[in-house]
Amino acid sequence: MPNPPILVIDAVEKHYATVHAVRGVSFEVRSGEIFALLGPNGAGKSSLVRMIMGITLPDQGSIEFRSESGQAFVPQPPDLGYLPEDRGLYKDIPVLRTLVYFGQLRGMTRRDATEEAKKWLGRLDLAGREWDKLDTLSKGNQQKIQFISAILHRPKLAILDEPFSGLDPLNQNLFLEIIRELCNDGMTILLSAHQMALIEQLADRIVLMNRGQIVLQGTLGEIRQQAGFSRSMTLDLRTPMSATPLQGLPAGAVLEPISPTQMRLLLPDDLAISPILSRCTQELDLVEIHSERLSLHEIYIRTLTARGTETEA
């Protein structure tokens, strides 16, 4: 039984002058899950996040927060955490003072905010930097401070817009570990990011947007099915293939030549693979077959390439 939703987006629309930024978007974020909002620049993600945070209002549709009992409620500052894509911290104020200030804005006492801030600074390898001003920190370390300010008060829902921005691979993995821990402790996470490999490891469910609309939605497995392909077979050949190899493949199978001695088969989940493998071994001079699940990165690229992209808000 899935957890009840904490956030319900229903038929939301948003216009900016001549730009239709969000077009009838609907989805639910369930309590205790990690929900990823994906799409190219201009897909409408940031417009949607700003509406969720109450920075702007939808032109049509509704955005509703719900309690565990299913009752709608108006979130208060302690309920939400927000890491914006554009940094919004005071660069000439020391790190610890900044974090305590934001903790107090969200209902923490000065003592609790100070203790939590020092704990998180230690966890993120910033112990000893408490009295450094933000503008003396590297881009990655500034991102860490922005992240701490969003989760310091343990909100019910944390909205993280590009949380991995400016981080090296080691710190990306540290953030990934921390986000998982926060979720395991009961926090709901809604995040938007461009690092597909990290999202594939993190997200329970995913929405892919393009041109203000949802084009794919669900678990990674469900998204693979919606995209039409879930498996990929790379065939390495000893001799060049013929001009028309493997004619009459079953419906749903797609053959893509890569080079004269390499081709790729894309297959849906419901297609029996054994007959296709048998044909490959009979008709092709095979050296090796490599089979794998389609990655989120490839699904993302294929879906948006097929549909086309354009820049919007």
C-alpha positions as a LaTeX table, in Angstrom:
\begin{tabular}{lrrr}
\hline
Residue & $x$ (\AA) & $y$ (\AA) & $z$ (\AA) \\
\hline
Met1 & 0.00 & 0.00 & 0.00 \\
Pro2 & 1.64 & 3.28 & $-1.07$ \\
Asn3 & 1.99 & 6.10 & 1.42 \\
Pro4 & $-0.60$ & 8.90 & 1.23 \\
Pro5 & 0.33 & 12.02 & $-0.75$ \\
Ile6 & 1.82 & 15.01 & 1.03 \\
Leu7 & 1.60 & 17.19 & $-2.11$ \\
Val8 & $-1.05$ & 17.06 & $-4.84$ \\
Ile9 & $-0.60$ & 19.00 & $-8.09$ \\
Asp10 & $-3.80$ & 19.09 & $-10.16$ \\
Ala11 & $-4.09$ & 20.50 & $-13.70$ \\
Val12 & $-1.74$ & 23.39 & $-12.99$ \\
Glu13 & $-1.25$ & 26.07 & $-15.66$ \\
Lys14 & 1.11 & 29.04 & $-15.72$ \\
His15 & 1.61 & 31.80 & $-18.31$ \\
Tyr16 & 4.26 & 34.52 & $-18.47$ \\
Ala17 & 3.30 & 37.10 & $-21.11$ \\
Thr18 & 3.47 & 35.08 & $-24.35$ \\
Val19 & 5.07 & 31.99 & $-22.75$ \\
His20 & 2.90 & 29.06 & $-21.68$ \\
Ala21 & 5.34 & 27.74 & $-19.07$ \\
Val22 & 3.27 & 24.99 & $-17.38$ \\
Arg23 & 0.49 & 23.19 & $-19.24$ \\
Gly24 & $-2.02$ & 21.13 & $-17.26$ \\
Val25 & 0.51 & 19.37 & $-15.01$ \\
Ser26 & $-0.82$ & 16.83 & $-12.48$ \\
Phe27 & 1.04 & 14.51 & $-10.10$ \\
Glu28 & 1.28 & 13.51 & $-6.44$ \\
Val29 & 4.30 & 13.37 & $-4.16$ \\
Arg30 & 3.86 & 10.65 & $-1.55$ \\
Ser31 & 4.91 & 10.99 & 2.04 \\
Gly32 & 8.40 & 9.62 & 2.69 \\
Glu33 & 9.49 & 9.22 & $-0.93$ \\
Ile34 & 12.17 & 10.78 & $-3.10$ \\
Phe35 & 10.41 & 12.29 & $-6.11$ \\
Ala36 & 12.44 & 13.62 & $-9.04$ \\
Leu37 & 11.31 & 16.35 & $-11.42$ \\
Leu38 & 13.31 & 16.16 & $-14.65$ \\
Gly39 & 13.41 & 18.02 & $-17.94$ \\
Pro40 & 15.59 & 20.23 & $-20.12$ \\
Asn41 & 16.21 & 23.88 & $-19.35$ \\
Gly42 & 12.95 & 25.70 & $-20.02$ \\
Ala43 & 10.72 & 22.67 & $-19.47$ \\
Gly44 & 8.72 & 24.44 & $-16.75$ \\
Lys45 & 10.33 & 22.80 & $-13.70$ \\
Ser46 & 11.43 & 26.00 & $-11.99$ \\
Ser47 & 8.07 & 27.64 & $-12.69$ \\
Leu48 & 6.39 & 24.68 & $-11.03$ \\
Val49 & 8.72 & 24.75 & $-8.02$ \\
Arg50 & 8.09 & 28.48 & $-7.53$ \\
Met51 & 4.35 & 27.79 & $-7.46$ \\
Ile52 & 4.77 & 24.92 & $-4.97$ \\
Met53 & 6.74 & 27.27 & $-2.71$ \\
Gly54 & 4.04 & 29.96 & $-3.01$ \\
Ile55 & 6.42 & 32.43 & $-4.66$ \\
Thr56 & 4.01 & 32.66 & $-7.61$ \\
Leu57 & 0.44 & 31.42 & $-8.01$ \\
Pro58 & $-0.95$ & 29.11 & $-10.71$ \\
Asp59 & $-3.24$ & 30.66 & $-13.30$ \\
Gln60 & $-5.39$ & 27.53 & $-13.22$ \\
Gly61 & $-5.45$ & 24.26 & $-11.29$ \\
Ser62 & $-4.50$ & 23.65 & $-7.68$ \\
Ile63 & $-1.52$ & 22.86 & $-5.46$ \\
Glu64 & $-2.52$ & 21.23 & $-2.19$ \\
Phe65 & $-0.52$ & 20.05 & 0.81 \\
Arg66 & $-2.02$ & 17.19 & 2.81 \\
Ser67 & $-1.51$ & 15.81 & 6.28 \\
Glu68 & $-1.08$ & 12.11 & 7.07 \\
Ser69 & $-4.85$ & 11.92 & 7.61 \\
Gly70 & $-5.48$ & 13.33 & 4.14 \\
Gln71 & $-6.63$ & 16.78 & 5.29 \\
Ala72 & $-5.50$ & 19.78 & 3.27 \\
Phe73 & $-3.36$ & 22.26 & 5.20 \\
Val74 & $-1.47$ & 25.48 & 4.60 \\
Pro75 & 2.22 & 24.78 & 5.22 \\
Gln76 & 4.01 & 26.87 & 7.82 \\
Pro77 & 7.74 & 27.74 & 7.70 \\
Pro78 & 8.79 & 24.66 & 9.74 \\
Asp79 & 6.97 & 22.35 & 7.29 \\
Leu80 & 9.04 & 23.15 & 4.18 \\
Gly81 & 12.70 & 23.34 & 3.25 \\
Tyr82 & 13.82 & 24.95 & 0.01 \\
Leu83 & 17.13 & 24.88 & $-1.81$ \\
Pro84 & 16.73 & 27.24 & $-4.79$ \\
Glu85 & 18.76 & 26.82 & $-7.96$ \\
Asp86 & 20.03 & 30.41 & $-7.55$ \\
Arg87 & 21.80 & 30.91 & $-4.24$ \\
Gly88 & 20.00 & 33.25 & $-1.86$ \\
Leu89 & 22.31 & 33.49 & 1.16 \\
Tyr90 & 24.07 & 36.57 & 2.56 \\
Lys91 & 27.66 & 36.36 & 1.38 \\
Asp92 & 29.17 & 38.81 & 3.89 \\
Ile93 & 27.79 & 37.04 & 7.00 \\
Pro94 & 29.64 & 34.17 & 8.74 \\
Val95 & 28.50 & 30.64 & 7.94 \\
Leu96 & 27.25 & 29.69 & 11.42 \\
Arg97 & 25.36 & 32.94 & 11.93 \\
Thr98 & 23.67 & 32.44 & 8.53 \\
Leu99 & 22.54 & 28.92 & 9.37 \\
Val100 & 21.27 & 29.86 & 12.82 \\
Tyr101 & 19.33 & 32.75 & 11.31 \\
Phe102 & 17.58 & 30.50 & 8.78 \\
Gly103 & 16.92 & 27.88 & 11.47 \\
Gln104 & 15.24 & 30.47 & 13.67 \\
Leu105 & 13.13 & 31.68 & 10.75 \\
Arg106 & 11.76 & 28.14 & 10.58 \\
Gly107 & 10.91 & 27.84 & 14.25 \\
Met108 & 14.12 & 26.53 & 15.83 \\
Thr109 & 15.56 & 27.96 & 19.02 \\
Arg110 & 18.98 & 29.59 & 18.74 \\
Arg111 & 20.50 & 26.77 & 20.79 \\
Asp112 & 18.98 & 23.99 & 18.70 \\
Ala113 & 19.86 & 25.74 & 15.45 \\
Thr114 & 23.46 & 26.21 & 16.59 \\
Glu115 & 23.82 & 22.56 & 17.62 \\
Glu116 & 22.29 & 21.25 & 14.40 \\
Ala117 & 24.32 & 23.63 & 12.24 \\
Lys118 & 27.60 & 22.54 & 13.85 \\
Lys119 & 26.64 & 18.90 & 13.41 \\
Trp120 & 25.91 & 19.37 & 9.70 \\
Leu121 & 29.03 & 21.44 & 9.13 \\
Gly122 & 31.04 & 18.55 & 10.52 \\
Arg123 & 29.18 & 16.03 & 8.38 \\
Leu124 & 29.90 & 18.05 & 5.25 \\
Asp125 & 33.59 & 18.58 & 5.97 \\
Leu126 & 33.18 & 22.23 & 6.96 \\
Ala127 & 34.12 & 21.99 & 10.63 \\
Gly128 & 36.37 & 24.92 & 11.48 \\
Arg129 & 34.73 & 27.17 & 8.86 \\
Glu130 & 31.92 & 28.39 & 11.15 \\
Trp131 & 33.11 & 32.01 & 11.21 \\
Asp132 & 34.20 & 32.23 & 7.58 \\
Lys133 & 32.07 & 34.46 & 5.41 \\
Leu134 & 30.20 & 32.77 & 2.59 \\
Asp135 & 31.97 & 34.67 & $-0.16$ \\
Thr136 & 35.28 & 33.15 & 0.97 \\
Leu137 & 34.01 & 29.61 & 0.31 \\
Ser138 & 34.27 & 27.69 & $-2.95$ \\
Lys139 & 31.18 & 27.22 & $-5.10$ \\
Gly140 & 30.79 & 23.66 & $-3.86$ \\
Asn141 & 31.08 & 24.65 & $-0.21$ \\
Gln142 & 28.54 & 27.45 & $-0.72$ \\
Gln143 & 26.19 & 24.81 & $-2.11$ \\
Lys144 & 26.70 & 22.77 & 1.06 \\
Ile145 & 25.67 & 25.76 & 3.20 \\
Gln146 & 22.59 & 26.31 & 1.01 \\
Phe147 & 21.71 & 22.62 & 1.42 \\
Ile148 & 22.13 & 22.71 & 5.21 \\
Ser149 & 19.87 & 25.77 & 5.43 \\
Ala150 & 17.15 & 23.82 & 3.61 \\
Ile151 & 17.17 & 20.75 & 5.86 \\
Leu152 & 18.49 & 22.10 & 9.20 \\
His153 & 15.01 & 22.26 & 10.76 \\
Arg154 & 13.97 & 18.77 & 9.56 \\
Pro155 & 11.02 & 19.82 & 7.40 \\
Lys156 & 8.24 & 17.47 & 6.37 \\
Leu157 & 8.97 & 18.25 & 2.70 \\
Ala158 & 12.31 & 19.44 & 1.32 \\
Ile159 & 12.32 & 20.88 & $-2.20$ \\
Leu160 & 15.81 & 20.73 & $-3.66$ \\
Asp161 & 16.36 & 22.51 & $-6.99$ \\
Glu162 & 19.66 & 21.33 & $-8.52$ \\
Pro163 & 21.17 & 20.13 & $-5.21$ \\
Phe164 & 24.25 & 18.62 & $-6.90$ \\
Ser165 & 25.21 & 21.84 & $-8.70$ \\
Gly166 & 28.84 & 22.84 & $-8.17$ \\
Leu167 & 29.77 & 19.60 & $-6.38$ \\
Asp168 & 32.60 & 17.29 & $-7.35$ \\
Pro169 & 31.81 & 13.54 & $-7.71$ \\
Leu170 & 32.89 & 12.77 & $-4.14$ \\
Asn171 & 30.54 & 15.38 & $-2.67$ \\
Gln172 & 27.76 & 14.38 & $-5.07$ \\
Asn173 & 27.94 & 10.91 & $-3.57$ \\
Leu174 & 27.95 & 12.41 & $-0.06$ \\
Phe175 & 24.77 & 14.36 & $-0.87$ \\
Leu176 & 23.21 & 11.23 & $-2.33$ \\
Glu177 & 23.93 & 9.35 & 0.91 \\
Ile178 & 22.53 & 12.17 & 3.05 \\
Ile179 & 19.35 & 12.54 & 0.97 \\
Arg180 & 18.70 & 8.82 & 1.37 \\
Glu181 & 19.21 & 9.09 & 5.13 \\
Leu182 & 16.82 & 12.03 & 5.39 \\
Cys183 & 14.19 & 10.07 & 3.48 \\
Asn184 & 14.71 & 7.00 & 5.67 \\
Asp185 & 14.16 & 9.26 & 8.69 \\
Gly186 & 10.77 & 10.31 & 7.33 \\
Met187 & 11.48 & 13.43 & 5.28 \\
Thr188 & 9.85 & 13.70 & 1.85 \\
Ile189 & 12.16 & 14.93 & $-0.89$ \\
Leu190 & 11.16 & 16.63 & $-4.13$ \\
Leu191 & 14.22 & 17.33 & $-6.23$ \\
Ser192 & 15.08 & 18.63 & $-9.65$ \\
Ala193 & 18.47 & 17.77 & $-11.15$ \\
His194 & 20.34 & 17.08 & $-14.40$ \\
Gln195 & 22.57 & 14.28 & $-13.07$ \\
Met196 & 20.66 & 11.30 & $-14.48$ \\
Ala197 & 22.91 & 8.63 & $-12.96$ \\
Leu198 & 22.33 & 10.04 & $-9.47$ \\
Ile199 & 18.57 & 10.37 & $-10.00$ \\
Glu200 & 18.47 & 6.76 & $-11.21$ \\
Gln201 & 20.02 & 5.68 & $-7.89$ \\
Leu202 & 17.89 & 7.97 & $-5.72$ \\
Ala203 & 14.38 & 8.46 & $-6.98$ \\
Asp204 & 11.39 & 6.33 & $-6.04$ \\
Arg205 & 9.31 & 8.00 & $-8.75$ \\
Ile206 & 10.06 & 10.41 & $-11.58$ \\
Val207 & 8.28 & 12.99 & $-13.72$ \\
Leu208 & 9.87 & 14.01 & $-17.01$ \\
Met209 & 8.65 & 17.37 & $-18.36$ \\
Asn210 & 9.09 & 19.01 & $-21.74$ \\
Arg211 & 7.58 & 22.26 & $-23.04$ \\
Gly212 & 5.58 & 22.63 & $-19.85$ \\
Gln213 & 3.96 & 19.20 & $-20.04$ \\
Ile214 & 4.55 & 15.80 & $-18.45$ \\
Val215 & 5.79 & 13.30 & $-21.03$ \\
Leu216 & 6.71 & 10.37 & $-18.74$ \\
Gln217 & 5.73 & 9.63 & $-15.14$ \\
Gly218 & 6.21 & 6.77 & $-12.69$ \\
Thr219 & 8.88 & 4.48 & $-11.28$ \\
Leu220 & 11.97 & 3.87 & $-13.40$ \\
Gly221 & 10.48 & 0.56 & $-14.52$ \\
Glu222 & 7.19 & 2.22 & $-15.48$ \\
Ile223 & 9.05 & 4.95 & $-17.35$ \\
Arg224 & 11.00 & 2.35 & $-19.32$ \\
Gln225 & 7.68 & 0.78 & $-20.37$ \\
Gln226 & 6.16 & 4.15 & $-21.29$ \\
Ala227 & 9.24 & 5.01 & $-23.36$ \\
Gly228 & 8.72 & 1.78 & $-25.36$ \\
Phe229 & 12.11 & 0.22 & $-24.62$ \\
Ser230 & 13.54 & $-1.28$ & $-21.46$ \\
Arg231 & 16.44 & $-3.43$ & $-22.68$ \\
Ser232 & 19.35 & $-2.92$ & $-25.02$ \\
Met233 & 21.50 & $-5.57$ & $-26.75$ \\
Thr234 & 24.76 & $-4.52$ & $-28.39$ \\
Leu235 & 25.93 & $-7.03$ & $-31.02$ \\
Asp236 & 29.61 & $-7.10$ & $-31.98$ \\
Leu237 & 30.27 & $-8.79$ & $-35.33$ \\
Arg238 & 33.34 & $-10.49$ & $-36.75$ \\
Thr239 & 32.50 & $-9.41$ & $-40.30$ \\
Pro240 & 30.48 & $-6.42$ & $-41.55$ \\
Met241 & 26.71 & $-6.83$ & $-41.52$ \\
Ser242 & 24.61 & $-7.02$ & $-44.66$ \\
Ala243 & 22.67 & $-4.03$ & $-45.91$ \\
Thr244 & 19.43 & $-5.41$ & $-44.42$ \\
Pro245 & 20.25 & $-7.56$ & $-41.38$ \\
Leu246 & 17.63 & $-9.35$ & $-39.25$ \\
Gln247 & 14.60 & $-8.60$ & $-41.41$ \\
Gly248 & 11.14 & $-9.18$ & $-39.94$ \\
Leu249 & 11.90 & $-8.59$ & $-36.29$ \\
Pro250 & 8.89 & $-8.78$ & $-33.92$ \\
Ala251 & 6.84 & $-5.64$ & $-33.41$ \\
Gly252 & 8.43 & $-3.42$ & $-30.78$ \\
Ala253 & 12.02 & $-4.43$ & $-31.55$ \\
Val254 & 14.20 & $-1.76$ & $-33.14$ \\
Leu255 & 17.57 & $-2.36$ & $-34.81$ \\
Glu256 & 20.10 & 0.47 & $-34.89$ \\
Pro257 & 23.39 & 0.10 & $-36.81$ \\
Ile258 & 26.32 & 1.63 & $-34.90$ \\
Ser259 & 29.16 & 0.70 & $-37.26$ \\
Pro260 & 29.70 & $-1.92$ & $-40.01$ \\
Thr261 & 30.60 & $-4.46$ & $-37.31$ \\
Gln262 & 28.32 & $-3.35$ & $-34.48$ \\
Met263 & 24.57 & $-2.95$ & $-34.07$ \\
Arg264 & 22.11 & $-2.39$ & $-31.28$ \\
Leu265 & 18.73 & $-3.95$ & $-30.57$ \\
Leu266 & 16.21 & $-2.10$ & $-28.43$ \\
Leu267 & 13.53 & $-4.29$ & $-26.90$ \\
Pro268 & 10.41 & $-3.77$ & $-24.76$ \\
Asp269 & 9.99 & $-5.79$ & $-21.56$ \\
Asp270 & 7.15 & $-7.93$ & $-22.86$ \\
Leu271 & 9.08 & $-9.26$ & $-25.88$ \\
Ala272 & 10.54 & $-12.76$ & $-25.60$ \\
Ile273 & 14.28 & $-12.49$ & $-26.00$ \\
Ser274 & 15.20 & $-16.12$ & $-26.72$ \\
Pro275 & 13.86 & $-16.27$ & $-30.32$ \\
Ile276 & 15.67 & $-13.03$ & $-31.13$ \\
Leu277 & 18.94 & $-14.31$ & $-29.69$ \\
Ser278 & 18.52 & $-17.49$ & $-31.71$ \\
Arg279 & 18.09 & $-15.52$ & $-34.93$ \\
Cys280 & 21.12 & $-13.38$ & $-34.12$ \\
Thr281 & 23.36 & $-16.42$ & $-33.66$ \\
Gln282 & 22.06 & $-18.03$ & $-36.86$ \\
Glu283 & 22.15 & $-15.00$ & $-39.18$ \\
Leu284 & 25.09 & $-12.96$ & $-37.88$ \\
Asp285 & 28.80 & $-13.67$ & $-37.47$ \\
Leu286 & 28.77 & $-12.79$ & $-33.79$ \\
Val287 & 31.75 & $-12.11$ & $-31.54$ \\
Glu288 & 29.89 & $-10.90$ & $-28.46$ \\
Ile289 & 26.46 & $-9.86$ & $-27.20$ \\
His290 & 26.17 & $-7.32$ & $-24.39$ \\
Ser291 & 22.73 & $-6.87$ & $-22.79$ \\
Glu292 & 21.69 & $-4.14$ & $-20.34$ \\
Arg293 & 18.76 & $-2.15$ & $-19.06$ \\
Leu294 & 18.26 & 1.24 & $-20.69$ \\
Ser295 & 19.57 & 3.93 & $-18.36$ \\
Leu296 & 17.50 & 6.91 & $-17.31$ \\
His297 & 19.98 & 9.10 & $-19.19$ \\
Glu298 & 19.28 & 7.30 & $-22.45$ \\
Ile299 & 15.51 & 7.28 & $-21.92$ \\
Tyr300 & 15.69 & 11.03 & $-21.24$ \\
Ile301 & 17.72 & 11.74 & $-24.40$ \\
Arg302 & 15.60 & 9.48 & $-26.63$ \\
Thr303 & 12.29 & 10.82 & $-25.36$ \\
Leu304 & 13.23 & 14.48 & $-25.72$ \\
Thr305 & 14.94 & 13.97 & $-29.08$ \\
Ala306 & 11.82 & 12.24 & $-30.43$ \\
Arg307 & 9.54 & 14.99 & $-29.17$ \\
Gly308 & 11.85 & 17.93 & $-29.78$ \\
Thr309 & 12.71 & 20.58 & $-27.19$ \\
Glu310 & 12.39 & 24.31 & $-27.02$ \\
Thr311 & 13.33 & 26.84 & $-24.40$ \\
Glu312 & 10.57 & 28.20 & $-22.21$ \\
Ala313 & 10.31 & 29.50 & $-18.63$ \\
\hline
\end{tabular}
